[in-house]
Short mmCIF file of C-alpha atoms in Angstrom, two decimals:
data_model
loop_
_atom_site.label_atom_id
_atom_site.label_comp_id
_atom_site.label_asym_id
_atom_site.label_seq_id
_atom_site.Cartn_x
_atom_site.Cartn_y
_atom_site.Cartn_z
CA MET A 1 -15.02 -10.06 14.09
CA GLU A 2 -17.28 -9.92 11.02
CA THR A 3 -16.69 -6.30 10.52
CA ARG A 4 -12.77 -6.50 10.84
CA LEU A 5 -13.13 -9.51 8.11
CA ARG A 6 -15.06 -7.24 5.99
CA ALA A 7 -12.40 -4.45 6.41
CA ALA A 8 -9.78 -6.82 5.43
CA LEU A 9 -11.70 -8.03 2.43
CA GLU A 10 -12.37 -4.58 1.59
CA ALA A 11 -8.64 -3.37 1.90
CA VAL A 12 -7.56 -6.58 -0.38
CA ALA A 13 -10.25 -5.44 -2.92
CA SER A 14 -9.29 -1.80 -3.17
CA HIS A 15 -5.88 -1.45 -3.28
CA TRP A 16 -3.02 -3.22 -5.23
CA LEU A 17 -0.35 -3.54 -2.20
CA PRO A 18 -2.29 -6.25 -0.17
CA ARG A 19 -3.19 -8.08 -3.35
CA VAL A 20 0.55 -8.11 -4.44
CA ALA A 21 1.59 -9.36 -0.79
CA TRP A 22 -0.85 -12.03 -0.83
CA PHE A 23 0.07 -13.18 -4.50
CA LEU A 24 3.56 -13.38 -3.76
CA PHE A 25 2.73 -15.21 -0.57
CA ALA A 26 0.77 -17.57 -2.28
CA ALA A 27 3.15 -17.96 -5.12
CA LEU A 28 6.08 -18.88 -3.14
CA LEU A 29 4.23 -21.46 -0.81
CA LEU A 30 3.13 -23.16 -4.19
CA GLY A 31 6.64 -22.97 -5.52
CA THR A 32 7.97 -24.47 -2.18
CA ALA A 33 5.21 -27.02 -2.31
CA ALA A 34 6.20 -27.92 -6.28
CA ILE A 35 9.82 -28.15 -5.21
CA GLY A 36 8.75 -30.65 -2.49
CA LEU A 37 6.62 -32.54 -4.91
CA THR A 38 9.37 -32.84 -7.34
CA GLN A 39 11.93 -34.03 -4.79
CA ASN A 40 9.51 -36.67 -3.71
CA ALA A 41 8.73 -37.77 -7.25
CA TYR A 42 12.47 -38.30 -7.64
CA ILE A 43 12.61 -40.17 -4.54
CA TRP A 44 9.37 -42.55 -5.81
CA LEU A 45 11.19 -43.13 -8.77
CA GLY A 46 14.29 -44.48 -7.25
CA GLU A 47 16.32 -41.33 -9.10
CA THR A 48 18.59 -38.88 -7.24
CA PRO A 49 17.44 -35.25 -7.45
CA PRO A 50 19.92 -32.76 -9.29
CA MET A 51 22.18 -31.24 -6.76
CA GLY A 52 20.45 -27.79 -6.89
CA LEU A 53 17.18 -29.40 -6.03
CA ALA A 54 18.26 -31.73 -3.43
CA SER A 55 19.81 -28.98 -1.49
CA ILE A 56 16.73 -27.06 -0.97
CA ASP A 57 15.27 -27.89 2.78
CA VAL A 58 11.55 -27.56 1.84
CA TRP A 59 10.40 -27.65 5.60
CA LYS A 60 12.87 -24.69 6.49
CA THR A 61 12.18 -22.93 3.17
CA GLY A 62 8.41 -23.19 3.95
CA THR A 63 8.53 -22.25 7.55
CA VAL A 64 10.52 -19.22 6.66
CA ILE A 65 7.81 -18.08 3.70
CA GLY A 66 5.10 -19.20 5.95
CA THR A 67 5.99 -16.91 8.97
CA ALA A 68 7.62 -13.84 6.84
CA GLY A 69 4.86 -14.06 3.96
CA THR A 70 2.07 -14.05 6.44
CA ALA A 71 3.44 -11.18 8.32
CA THR A 72 4.08 -9.00 5.35
CA ALA A 73 0.36 -9.87 3.85
CA LEU A 74 -1.12 -8.87 7.11
CA LEU A 75 0.58 -5.94 7.56
CA ALA A 76 0.09 -4.89 4.04
CA THR A 77 -3.55 -5.61 4.51
CA LEU A 78 -3.94 -3.99 7.87
CA TYR A 79 -2.00 -0.64 6.47
CA VAL A 80 -4.67 -0.40 3.65
CA ALA A 81 -7.51 -1.15 5.98
CA GLN A 82 -6.58 1.38 8.43
CA ARG A 83 -6.10 4.10 5.47
CA ASN A 84 -9.35 3.28 4.29
CA TYR A 85 -11.00 3.48 7.64
CA LEU A 86 -9.49 7.11 8.18
CA ARG A 87 -10.55 8.08 4.66
CA GLY A 88 -14.15 7.12 5.50
CA ARG A 89 -14.21 9.09 8.49
CA GLU A 90 -16.74 6.10 9.96
CA HIS A 91 -15.35 6.78 13.38
CA ILE A 92 -16.01 10.76 13.17
CA PRO A 93 -19.11 12.29 14.35
CA HIS A 94 -20.70 15.05 12.51
CA LEU A 95 -23.81 17.24 13.39
CA THR A 96 -26.27 18.25 10.90
CA MET A 97 -27.89 21.15 12.55
CA SER A 98 -30.97 23.44 11.74
CA LEU A 99 -31.83 26.69 13.80
CA SER A 100 -34.79 28.56 13.86
CA VAL A 101 -35.69 31.99 15.62
CA GLU A 102 -38.73 33.53 17.22
CA ARG A 103 -39.01 37.10 18.55
CA VAL A 104 -41.38 37.65 21.52
CA PRO A 105 -42.39 40.90 22.84
CA VAL A 106 -41.59 41.25 26.86
CA SER A 107 -42.19 44.60 27.86
CA ARG A 108 -41.93 48.32 26.08
CA ARG A 109 -38.21 48.23 26.07
CA PHE A 110 -37.19 44.49 25.69
CA ASP A 111 -37.86 41.56 23.25
CA VAL A 112 -36.50 37.98 23.72
CA ILE A 113 -34.92 36.07 21.13
CA VAL A 114 -36.08 32.43 21.21
CA ALA A 115 -33.54 30.23 19.35
CA SER A 116 -34.27 26.70 18.78
CA LEU A 117 -31.41 24.10 17.65
CA GLU A 118 -31.84 20.91 16.27
CA ALA A 119 -28.66 18.94 16.14
CA LYS A 120 -28.74 15.42 14.57
CA ASN A 121 -25.60 13.23 14.46
CA THR A 122 -25.46 11.90 11.08
CA GLY A 123 -22.01 10.18 11.55
CA SER A 124 -21.29 7.06 12.79
CA GLY A 125 -19.04 7.98 15.98
CA LEU A 126 -20.26 9.20 19.42
CA CYS A 127 -20.52 13.07 19.25
CA MET A 128 -19.56 15.00 22.37
CA VAL A 129 -20.26 18.16 23.10
CA ASN A 130 -19.03 20.48 26.05
CA GLU A 131 -19.97 24.01 25.20
CA VAL A 132 -22.59 26.07 23.01
CA ASN A 133 -22.14 29.70 22.06
CA TRP A 134 -25.07 31.80 21.18
CA MET A 135 -24.96 35.27 19.60
CA VAL A 136 -27.48 37.82 18.55
CA VAL A 137 -26.24 40.74 16.16
CA VAL A 138 -27.98 44.02 14.90
CA VAL A 139 -28.88 44.06 11.29
CA SER A 140 -30.98 47.12 11.48
CA PRO A 141 -31.45 49.86 12.19
CA TYR A 142 -28.31 51.69 11.26
CA ASP A 143 -27.42 55.20 9.70
CA ASP A 144 -26.09 55.37 6.51
CA ASP A 145 -22.59 56.64 7.88
CA THR A 146 -22.42 53.64 10.29
CA VAL A 147 -22.85 51.10 7.30
CA GLU A 148 -20.47 52.95 5.03
CA GLN A 149 -17.77 52.81 7.64
CA MET A 150 -18.52 48.97 8.21
CA VAL A 151 -18.25 48.22 4.68
CA ASN A 152 -15.05 49.95 4.41
CA GLU A 153 -13.72 48.30 7.11
CA PHE A 154 -15.00 44.92 5.75
CA GLU A 155 -13.67 45.36 2.40
CA GLY A 156 -10.60 46.87 3.29
CA ASP A 157 -9.24 43.84 4.98
CA THR A 158 -6.35 42.56 2.90
CA HIS A 159 -6.23 39.13 4.63
CA PRO A 160 -9.48 38.20 4.89
CA THR A 161 -10.44 34.52 5.80
CA GLN A 162 -13.16 32.17 4.98
CA GLU A 163 -14.78 32.40 8.41
CA GLU A 164 -14.93 36.18 8.46
CA GLU A 165 -18.44 37.69 8.59
CA PHE A 166 -19.80 41.21 8.37
CA PRO A 167 -19.17 43.16 11.49
CA TRP A 168 -22.60 43.84 12.75
CA HIS A 169 -22.89 44.79 16.39
CA GLU A 170 -23.37 42.27 18.84
CA VAL A 171 -26.41 42.68 21.15
CA ALA A 172 -26.51 39.45 22.99
CA THR A 173 -23.95 36.80 23.88
CA ARG A 174 -24.20 33.92 25.79
CA PRO A 175 -21.65 30.68 25.97
CA VAL A 176 -23.24 28.03 27.75
CA ALA A 177 -21.37 25.01 29.32
CA VAL A 178 -23.06 21.60 28.63
CA ASP A 179 -22.60 17.79 28.85
CA LEU A 180 -24.12 16.32 25.86
CA LEU A 181 -23.64 12.93 24.52
CA ILE A 182 -25.40 12.45 21.23
CA GLU A 183 -25.36 8.83 19.70
CA PRO A 184 -25.12 8.14 15.82
CA GLY A 185 -28.59 8.69 14.50
CA GLU A 186 -29.78 10.63 17.42
CA THR A 187 -31.28 14.21 17.57
CA GLU A 188 -30.61 16.76 20.39
CA GLN A 189 -32.90 19.73 20.92
CA LEU A 190 -31.40 22.87 22.26
CA THR A 191 -33.19 26.44 23.04
CA GLN A 192 -31.94 29.48 24.31
CA GLU A 193 -33.40 32.88 25.44
CA LEU A 194 -31.59 36.22 24.56
CA VAL A 195 -32.99 39.58 25.61
CA ILE A 196 -32.47 42.26 23.35
CA GLU A 197 -33.86 45.95 23.20
CA SER A 198 -36.86 46.50 21.48
CA GLU A 199 -35.70 49.47 19.34
CA VAL A 200 -33.39 46.98 17.64
CA GLY A 201 -34.75 45.84 14.26
CA ALA A 202 -33.80 42.78 12.09
CA THR A 203 -31.25 40.40 13.60
CA ILE A 204 -28.98 37.39 13.02
CA THR A 205 -28.89 34.76 15.53
CA SER A 206 -25.79 32.23 15.29
CA VAL A 207 -25.03 29.05 17.39
CA TYR A 208 -21.56 27.44 17.68
CA VAL A 209 -21.67 23.89 19.00
CA VAL A 210 -18.05 22.92 20.40
CA ASN A 211 -16.85 19.74 19.34
CA ALA A 212 -15.30 17.85 22.38
CA SER A 213 -15.22 14.43 20.67
CA VAL A 214 -12.05 12.51 20.29
CA PRO A 215 -11.14 11.65 17.29
CA LYS A 216 -12.35 14.96 15.47
CA LEU A 217 -12.24 16.62 12.18
CA THR A 218 -13.57 20.05 13.20
CA ASP A 219 -13.56 21.98 16.51
CA GLY A 220 -17.30 22.56 16.14
CA TRP A 221 -20.34 23.31 13.71
CA TYR A 222 -21.81 26.45 13.13
CA ARG A 223 -25.59 27.80 12.15
CA ARG A 224 -27.21 31.21 11.91
CA ALA A 225 -30.56 32.41 11.28
CA SER A 226 -31.91 35.91 10.47
CA HIS A 227 -35.31 37.21 11.73
CA ILE A 228 -37.06 40.52 10.61
CA PRO A 229 -39.63 41.64 12.54
CA ALA A 230 -43.24 41.76 11.38
#
């Protein structure tokens, strides 16, 4: 109740529409009250009110103004409060993520990438996650011809998107189905191990957390971290 009252007061304070609606409502009520007092004053003085003044039914007018005015002012306030609510995105979760990567030798041929993700819900809405996609790409070694070909393909795209990344070769991918509920202010720790061949040099590990929250502003959150073997 207190939150709704605060939202209504903020709506009135932040936008001209509810202020005007409440002002007109108050002015009409005061005007009606003034007419009623004037009519009574004539009666108390034993005089007949003017025709136009006497023809006004104060009770009916006050009832109409009270009903219509209250409804209009409340609707204007609710509209602005809802708009402020949506603009503030107070009900939308947001994950602030950090990703760390460690590489551990497993055998003469294979190493394992140990990726640790820390995801904190810095929004004020419940965050629901149903899938986490992990991927490791090769940054080295490449020969010159391969790198030149990838550069030409990347720079030759005439309609690139902001999300487009350099086409490094994938060496490990793993989509993982999860069922996470991250409360506001809560931090979730996720760890994944991905096996790669030892001959792979520098790598980039990325993680994409799929947002299953309702409502939502984004389909998910992305983080990446590079690793260069010692």
